[in-house]
Coordinates of C-alpha atoms and ligand atoms in Angstrom, one line a residue:
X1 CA 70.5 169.2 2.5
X2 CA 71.4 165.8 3.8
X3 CA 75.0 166.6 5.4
X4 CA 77.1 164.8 6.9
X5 CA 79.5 166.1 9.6
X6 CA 82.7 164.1 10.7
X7 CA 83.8 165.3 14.3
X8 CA 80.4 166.8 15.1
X9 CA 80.6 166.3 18.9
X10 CA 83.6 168.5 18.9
X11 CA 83.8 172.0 20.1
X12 CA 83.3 173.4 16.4
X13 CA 81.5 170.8 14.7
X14 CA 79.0 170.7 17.7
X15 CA 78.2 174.5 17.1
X16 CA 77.8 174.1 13.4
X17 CA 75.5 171.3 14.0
X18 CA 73.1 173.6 16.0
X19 CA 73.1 176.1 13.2
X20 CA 72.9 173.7 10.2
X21 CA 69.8 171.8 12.4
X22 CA 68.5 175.8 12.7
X23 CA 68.7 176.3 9.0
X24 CA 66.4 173.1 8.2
X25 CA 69.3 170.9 6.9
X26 CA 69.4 167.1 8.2
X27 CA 72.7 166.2 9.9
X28 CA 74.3 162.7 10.6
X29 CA 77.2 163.1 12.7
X30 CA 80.6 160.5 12.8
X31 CA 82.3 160.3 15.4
X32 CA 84.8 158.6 17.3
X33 CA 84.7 160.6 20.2
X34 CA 88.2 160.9 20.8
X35 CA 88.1 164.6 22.5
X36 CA 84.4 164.6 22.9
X37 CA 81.3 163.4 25.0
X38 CA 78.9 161.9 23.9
X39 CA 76.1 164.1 26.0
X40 CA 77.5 166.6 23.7
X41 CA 75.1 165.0 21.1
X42 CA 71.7 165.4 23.6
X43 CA 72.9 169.1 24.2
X44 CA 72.9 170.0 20.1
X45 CA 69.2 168.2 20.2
X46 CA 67.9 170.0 23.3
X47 CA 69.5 173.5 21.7
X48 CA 67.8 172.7 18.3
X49 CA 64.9 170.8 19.5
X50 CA 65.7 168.8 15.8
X51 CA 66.6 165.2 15.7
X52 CA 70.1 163.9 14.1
X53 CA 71.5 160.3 13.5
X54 CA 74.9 159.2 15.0
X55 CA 78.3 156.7 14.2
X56 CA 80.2 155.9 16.8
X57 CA 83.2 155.5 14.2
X58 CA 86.6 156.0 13.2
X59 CA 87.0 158.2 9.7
X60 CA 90.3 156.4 8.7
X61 CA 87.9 153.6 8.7
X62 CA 87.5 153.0 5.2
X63 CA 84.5 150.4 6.1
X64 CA 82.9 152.2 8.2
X65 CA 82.9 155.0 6.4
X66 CA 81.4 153.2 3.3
X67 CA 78.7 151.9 5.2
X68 CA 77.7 155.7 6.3
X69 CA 77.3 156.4 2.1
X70 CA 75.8 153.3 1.1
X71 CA 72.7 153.9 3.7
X72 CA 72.1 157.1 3.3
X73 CA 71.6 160.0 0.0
X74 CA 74.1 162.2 1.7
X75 CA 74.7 165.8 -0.4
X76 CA 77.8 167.4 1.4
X77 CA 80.3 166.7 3.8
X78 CA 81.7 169.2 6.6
X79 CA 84.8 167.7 7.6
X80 CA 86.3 168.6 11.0
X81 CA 87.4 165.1 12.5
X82 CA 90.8 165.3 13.5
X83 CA 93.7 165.9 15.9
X84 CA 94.8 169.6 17.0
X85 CA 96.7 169.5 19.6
X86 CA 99.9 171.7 18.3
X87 CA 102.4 170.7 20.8
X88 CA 101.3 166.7 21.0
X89 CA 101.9 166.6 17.3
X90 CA 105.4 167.5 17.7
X91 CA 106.0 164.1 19.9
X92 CA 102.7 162.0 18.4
X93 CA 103.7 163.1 14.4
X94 CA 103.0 159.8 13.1
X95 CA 99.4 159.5 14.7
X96 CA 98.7 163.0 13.1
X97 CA 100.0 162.7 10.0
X98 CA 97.5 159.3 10.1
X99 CA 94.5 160.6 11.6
X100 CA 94.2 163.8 9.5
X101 CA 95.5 163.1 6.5
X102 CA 94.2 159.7 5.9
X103 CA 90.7 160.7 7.0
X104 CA 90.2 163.6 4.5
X105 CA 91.5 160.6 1.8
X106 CA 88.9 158.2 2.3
X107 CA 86.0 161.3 2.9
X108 CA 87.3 162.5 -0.4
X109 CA 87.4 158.9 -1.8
X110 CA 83.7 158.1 -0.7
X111 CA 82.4 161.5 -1.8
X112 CA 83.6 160.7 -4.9
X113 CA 82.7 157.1 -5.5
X114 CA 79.3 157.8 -4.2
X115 CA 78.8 161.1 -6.4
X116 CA 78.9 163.6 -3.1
X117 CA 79.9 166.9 -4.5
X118 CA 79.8 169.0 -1.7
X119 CA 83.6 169.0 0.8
X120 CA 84.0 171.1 3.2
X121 CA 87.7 171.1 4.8
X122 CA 88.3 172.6 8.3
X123 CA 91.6 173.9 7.6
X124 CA 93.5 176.4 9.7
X125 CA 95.3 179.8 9.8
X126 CA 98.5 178.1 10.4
X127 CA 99.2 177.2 6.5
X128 CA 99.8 181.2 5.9
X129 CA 102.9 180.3 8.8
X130 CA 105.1 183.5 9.0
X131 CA 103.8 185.7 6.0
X132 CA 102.7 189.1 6.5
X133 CA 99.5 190.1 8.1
X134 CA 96.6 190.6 6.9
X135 CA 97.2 187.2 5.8
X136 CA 95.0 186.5 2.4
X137 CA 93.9 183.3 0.4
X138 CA 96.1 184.0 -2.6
X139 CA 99.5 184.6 -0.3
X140 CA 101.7 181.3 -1.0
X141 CA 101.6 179.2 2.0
X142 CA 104.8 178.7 4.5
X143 CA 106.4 175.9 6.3
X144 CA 104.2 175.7 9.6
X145 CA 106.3 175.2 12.4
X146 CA 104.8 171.4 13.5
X147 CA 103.4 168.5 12.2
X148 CA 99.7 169.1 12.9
X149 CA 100.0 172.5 10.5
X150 CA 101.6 170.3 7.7
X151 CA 98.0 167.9 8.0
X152 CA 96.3 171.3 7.3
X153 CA 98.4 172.0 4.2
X154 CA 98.3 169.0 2.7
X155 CA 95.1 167.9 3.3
X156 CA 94.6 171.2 1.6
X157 CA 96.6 170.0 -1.5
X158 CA 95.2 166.7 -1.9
X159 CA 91.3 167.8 -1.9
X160 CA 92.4 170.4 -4.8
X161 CA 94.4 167.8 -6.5
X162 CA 90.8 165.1 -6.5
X163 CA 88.8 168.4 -7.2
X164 CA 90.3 169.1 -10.2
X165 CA 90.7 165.3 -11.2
X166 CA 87.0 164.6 -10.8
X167 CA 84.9 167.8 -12.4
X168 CA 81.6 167.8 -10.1
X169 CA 83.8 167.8 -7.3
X170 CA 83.3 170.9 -5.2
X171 CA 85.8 171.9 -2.8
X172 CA 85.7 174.5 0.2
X173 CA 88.5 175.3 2.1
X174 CA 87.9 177.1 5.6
X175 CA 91.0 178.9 7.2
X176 CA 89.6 179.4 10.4
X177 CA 91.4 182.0 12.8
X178 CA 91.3 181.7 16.3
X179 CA 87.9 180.2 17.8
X180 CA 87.0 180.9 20.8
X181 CA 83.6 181.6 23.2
X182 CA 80.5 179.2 23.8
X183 CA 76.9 178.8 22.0
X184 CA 74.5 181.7 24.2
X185 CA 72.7 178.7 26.2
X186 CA 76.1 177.6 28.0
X187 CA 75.1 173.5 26.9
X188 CA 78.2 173.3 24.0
X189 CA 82.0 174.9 24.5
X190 CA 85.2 174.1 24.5
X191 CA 86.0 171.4 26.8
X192 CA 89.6 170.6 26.3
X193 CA 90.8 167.3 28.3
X194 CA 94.2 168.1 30.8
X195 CA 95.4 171.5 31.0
X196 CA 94.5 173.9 28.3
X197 CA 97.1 174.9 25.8
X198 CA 94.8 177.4 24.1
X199 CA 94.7 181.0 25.8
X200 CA 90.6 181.2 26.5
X201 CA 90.0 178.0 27.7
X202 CA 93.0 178.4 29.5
X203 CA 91.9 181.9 31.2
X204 CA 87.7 180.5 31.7
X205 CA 90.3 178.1 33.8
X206 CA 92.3 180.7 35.8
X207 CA 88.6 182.2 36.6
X208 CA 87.3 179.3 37.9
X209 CA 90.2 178.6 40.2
X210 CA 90.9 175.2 38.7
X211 CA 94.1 176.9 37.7
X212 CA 96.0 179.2 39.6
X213 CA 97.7 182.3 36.9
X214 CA 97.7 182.9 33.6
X215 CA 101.4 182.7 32.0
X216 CA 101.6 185.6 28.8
X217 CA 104.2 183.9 26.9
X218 CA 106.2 187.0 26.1
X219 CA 105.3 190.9 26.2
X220 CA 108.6 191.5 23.6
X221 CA 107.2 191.3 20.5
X222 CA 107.1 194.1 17.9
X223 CA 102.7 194.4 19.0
X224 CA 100.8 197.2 20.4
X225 CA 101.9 196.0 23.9
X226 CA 104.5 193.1 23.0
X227 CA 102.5 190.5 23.5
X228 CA 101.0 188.3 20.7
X229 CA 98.1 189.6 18.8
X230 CA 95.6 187.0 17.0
X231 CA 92.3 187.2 15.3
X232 CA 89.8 185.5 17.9
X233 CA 86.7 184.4 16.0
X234 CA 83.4 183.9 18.3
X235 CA 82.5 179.9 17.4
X236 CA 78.8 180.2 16.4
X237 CA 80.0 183.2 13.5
X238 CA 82.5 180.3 12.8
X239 CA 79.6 177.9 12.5
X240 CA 77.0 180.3 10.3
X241 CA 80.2 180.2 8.2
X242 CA 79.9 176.8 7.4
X243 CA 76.4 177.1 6.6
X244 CA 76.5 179.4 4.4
X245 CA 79.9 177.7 2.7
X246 CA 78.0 174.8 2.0
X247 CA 74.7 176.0 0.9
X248 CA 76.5 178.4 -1.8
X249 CA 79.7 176.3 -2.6
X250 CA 79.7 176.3 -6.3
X251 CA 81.8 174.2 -8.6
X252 CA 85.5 174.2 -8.1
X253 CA 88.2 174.8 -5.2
X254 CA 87.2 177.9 -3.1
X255 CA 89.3 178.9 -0.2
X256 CA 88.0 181.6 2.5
X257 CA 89.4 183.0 5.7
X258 CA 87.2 182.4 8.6
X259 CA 88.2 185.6 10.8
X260 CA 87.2 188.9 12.1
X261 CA 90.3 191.0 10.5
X262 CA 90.8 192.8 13.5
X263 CA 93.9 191.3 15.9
X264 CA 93.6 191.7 19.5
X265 CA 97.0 190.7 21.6
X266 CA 96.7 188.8 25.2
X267 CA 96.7 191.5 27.3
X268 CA 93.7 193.1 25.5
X269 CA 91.6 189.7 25.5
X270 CA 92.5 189.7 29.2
X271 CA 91.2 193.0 30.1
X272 CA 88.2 192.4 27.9
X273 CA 87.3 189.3 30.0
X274 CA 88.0 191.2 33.4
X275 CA 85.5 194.0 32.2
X276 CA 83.3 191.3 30.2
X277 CA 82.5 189.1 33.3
X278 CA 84.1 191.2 36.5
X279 CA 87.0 188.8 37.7
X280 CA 90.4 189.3 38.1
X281 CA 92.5 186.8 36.5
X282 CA 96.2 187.2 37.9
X283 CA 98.5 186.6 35.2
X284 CA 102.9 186.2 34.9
X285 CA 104.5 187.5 31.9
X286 CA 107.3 184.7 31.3
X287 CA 109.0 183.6 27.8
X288 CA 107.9 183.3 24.3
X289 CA 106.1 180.1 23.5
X290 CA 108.5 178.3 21.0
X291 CA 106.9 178.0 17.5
X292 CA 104.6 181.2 18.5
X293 CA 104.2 184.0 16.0
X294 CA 103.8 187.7 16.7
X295 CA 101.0 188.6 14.7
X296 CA 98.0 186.5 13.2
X297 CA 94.5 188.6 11.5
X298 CA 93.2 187.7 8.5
X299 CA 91.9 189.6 5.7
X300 CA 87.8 189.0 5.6
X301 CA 87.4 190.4 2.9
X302 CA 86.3 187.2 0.7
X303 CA 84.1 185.4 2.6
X304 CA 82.1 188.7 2.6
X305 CA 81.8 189.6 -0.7
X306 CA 81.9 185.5 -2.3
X307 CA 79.4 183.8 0.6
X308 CA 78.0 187.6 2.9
X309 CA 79.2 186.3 5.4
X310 CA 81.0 188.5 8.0
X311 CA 81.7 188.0 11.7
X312 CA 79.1 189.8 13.7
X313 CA 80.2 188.7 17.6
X314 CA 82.9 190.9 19.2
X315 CA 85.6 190.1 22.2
X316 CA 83.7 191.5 24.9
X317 CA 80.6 188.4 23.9
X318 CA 83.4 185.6 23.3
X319 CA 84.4 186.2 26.5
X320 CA 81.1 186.3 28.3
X321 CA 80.4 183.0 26.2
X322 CA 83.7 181.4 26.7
X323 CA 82.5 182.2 30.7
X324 CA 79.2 181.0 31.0
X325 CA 79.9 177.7 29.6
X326 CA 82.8 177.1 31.6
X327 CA 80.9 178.3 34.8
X328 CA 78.6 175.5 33.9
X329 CA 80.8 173.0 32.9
X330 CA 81.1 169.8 35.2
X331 CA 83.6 167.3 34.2
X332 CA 81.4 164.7 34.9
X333 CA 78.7 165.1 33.0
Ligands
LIG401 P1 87.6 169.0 18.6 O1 88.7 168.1 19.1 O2 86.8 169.6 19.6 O3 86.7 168.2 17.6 C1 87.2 167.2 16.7 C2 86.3 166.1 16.8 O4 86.7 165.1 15.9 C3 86.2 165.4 18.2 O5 84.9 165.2 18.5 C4 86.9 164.1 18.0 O6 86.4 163.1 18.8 C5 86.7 163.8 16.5 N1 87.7 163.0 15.9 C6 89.0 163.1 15.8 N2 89.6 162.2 15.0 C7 88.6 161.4 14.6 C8 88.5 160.2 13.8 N3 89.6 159.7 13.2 N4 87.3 159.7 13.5 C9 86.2 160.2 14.0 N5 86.2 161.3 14.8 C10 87.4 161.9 15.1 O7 88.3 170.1 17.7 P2 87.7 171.5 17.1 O8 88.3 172.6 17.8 O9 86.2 171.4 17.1 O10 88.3 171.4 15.6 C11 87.6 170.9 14.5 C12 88.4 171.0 13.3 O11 88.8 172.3 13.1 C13 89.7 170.2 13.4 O12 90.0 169.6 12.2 C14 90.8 171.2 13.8 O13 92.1 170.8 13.3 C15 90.3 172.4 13.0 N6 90.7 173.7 13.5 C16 90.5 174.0 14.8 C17 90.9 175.2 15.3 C18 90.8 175.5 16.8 O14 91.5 176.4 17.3 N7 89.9 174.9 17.5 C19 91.5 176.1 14.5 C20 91.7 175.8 13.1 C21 91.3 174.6 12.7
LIG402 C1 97.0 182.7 21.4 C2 97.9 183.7 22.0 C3 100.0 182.8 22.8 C4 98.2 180.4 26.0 C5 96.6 177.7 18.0 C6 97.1 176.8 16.9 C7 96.5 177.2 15.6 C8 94.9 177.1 15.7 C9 94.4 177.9 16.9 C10 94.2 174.9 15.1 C11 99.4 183.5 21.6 C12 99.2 183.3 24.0 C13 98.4 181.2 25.0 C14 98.7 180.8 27.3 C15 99.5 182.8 26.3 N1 94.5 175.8 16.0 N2 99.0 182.4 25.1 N3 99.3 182.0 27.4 O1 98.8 179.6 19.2 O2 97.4 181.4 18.1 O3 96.8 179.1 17.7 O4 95.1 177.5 18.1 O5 94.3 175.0 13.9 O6 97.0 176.3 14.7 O7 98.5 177.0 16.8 O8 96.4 180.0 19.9 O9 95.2 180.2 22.0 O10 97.3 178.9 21.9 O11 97.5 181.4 21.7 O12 100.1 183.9 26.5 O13 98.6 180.0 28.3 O14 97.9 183.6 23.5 O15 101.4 183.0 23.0 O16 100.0 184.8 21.5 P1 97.5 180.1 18.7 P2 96.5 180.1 21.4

């Protein structure tokens, strides 16, 4: 297939890039590259040794956008531009509400002028808010807790609202869990800019010395060892999930959890990535994290019996990923 991937430079989309290049399809990448480098793009090539075409564009840019269908037969889109940063979308709403939402609108508005029946929506564990764990696809969604969740739940609505308006239309909707770890090679990881709010960029950090301690934002919470438990996805089973969503998405809205099922709390990821990599990482336990939630694993179950696909990486190789690209990483390339 001819795909094209919107936020392809970025820590996911680059990964997914690799593997659709890997599984013979043709990629064209747009991207603003807003939270990504562009040396990003070389790295996917050099991984793949496969050629791909690149915008340097804005997806809220209807234009630009429309130029991208009208030169080229494009058969899917994987859609992962956008904002994510939790906390900034608390004091940035409006720019969230903008960029996410107005982005999967005029994808969904070109795939459908220009007869593209292939969507796939990165959307996120945080629509399931506080239900009860294993959290699974048919569960009603909750009130997230900030404004970046909300872009996830609506985009959500409005690409099942123009699927079932426009019969041909084919929908998937990818609730990832927590991504973490680094393609094998160490060229492509997670690179956030400033001070990490995530926990394993935030620890490859700690290890590295560019940070000094790890805070664990509470050990009081009704877990294993209080502190909160998540379901940590290694990136590149993320990515062969995408693959295989798009090659066998079939007519209609389909929604699949993009997780391991198995939750693992801080203090466990942190032992794992002492044992994983032998370094000590000296941590504080201070206060909860406001807008934090005890417990986050996701049933599996779906995506393995609708796509066969099933996360095959455990902790111990996320965090020897997550490490070796960090241990590589140089700002200023
Ligand atoms: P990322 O920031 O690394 O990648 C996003 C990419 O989109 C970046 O390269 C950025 O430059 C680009 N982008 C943003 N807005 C754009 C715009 N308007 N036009 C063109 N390009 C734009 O983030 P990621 O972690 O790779 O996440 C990818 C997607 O998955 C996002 O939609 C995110 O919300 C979603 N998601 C991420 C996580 C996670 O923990 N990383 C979890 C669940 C869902
Ligand atoms: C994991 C655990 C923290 C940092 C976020 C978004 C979610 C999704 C994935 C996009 C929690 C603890 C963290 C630290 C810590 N993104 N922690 N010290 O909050 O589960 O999910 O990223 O869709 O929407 O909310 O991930 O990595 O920030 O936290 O103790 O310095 O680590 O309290 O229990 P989270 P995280």
């Amino acid at each position: 297939m001819n795909i094209l991937v919107t936020g392809g430079a970025g820590y996911i989309g680059s990964h997914t890039c690799v593997e659709l290049l890997k599984n013979n399809h043709s990629i064209i990448i747009a991207d603003n590259l807003c939270n990504s480098k562009i040396e990003t793009l070389d790295r996917i090539k050099q991984i793949s040794n496969k050629e791909l075409t690149f915008y340097q564009i804005d997806v809220t840019d209807a234009s630009a956008v429309e130029s991208i269908f009208s030169s080229h037969q494009i058969d899917g889109v994987i859609h992962f531009a956008g904002l994510k940063a939790v906390g900034e979308s608390v004091s940035k709403p409006l720019e969230y509400y903008y960029n996410n939402i107005v982005s999967t609108m005029i994808l969904a508005k070109a795939c459908i002028t220009y007869k593209v029946n292939k969507f796939v929506f990165s959307s996120s564990a945080t629509v399931y808010g506080e239900n009860k764990v294993p959290f699974v696809e048919t569960m009603d969604l909750l009130p997230t807790t900030n404004p970046y969740g909300e872009t996830k739940a609506m985009s959500e609505r409005i690409l099942r609202d123009a699927a079932k308006a426009n019969p041909g239309f084919s929908v998937s909707l990818l609730r990832y869990f927590n991504p973490v770890g680094a393609h094998e090679s160490g060229l492509i990881g997670e690179a956030p800019n400033g001070i990490p709010n995530n926990l394993m960029p935030y620890v490859t950090q700690v290890a590295k010395g560019k940070l000094e301690k790890l805070r664990v934002f509470g050990n009081d919470y009704p877990t294993v060892d209080g502190t909160g438990v998540r379901d940590y996805i290694h990136v590149v089973d993320l990515a062969e999930g995408h693959v295989v969503a798009i090659e066998k998405l079939t007519e209609g809205v389909h929604i699949y959890n993009l997780g391991t099922g198995q939750g693992t709390s801080v203090l466990q990821l942190l032992q794992a990535f002492q044992e994983a990599n032998n370094i000590k990482i000296p941590y504080d336990i201070v206060d909860r994290r406001s807008g934090d939630i005890a417990i986050c694993y996701a049933d599996a179950s779906k995506a393995e019996r609708d796509l066969g696909w099933k996360a095959k990486r455990g902790v111990n190789e996320m965090c020897r990923d997550a490490w070796r690209f960090e241990k590589g990483y140089d700002e200023e390339q």
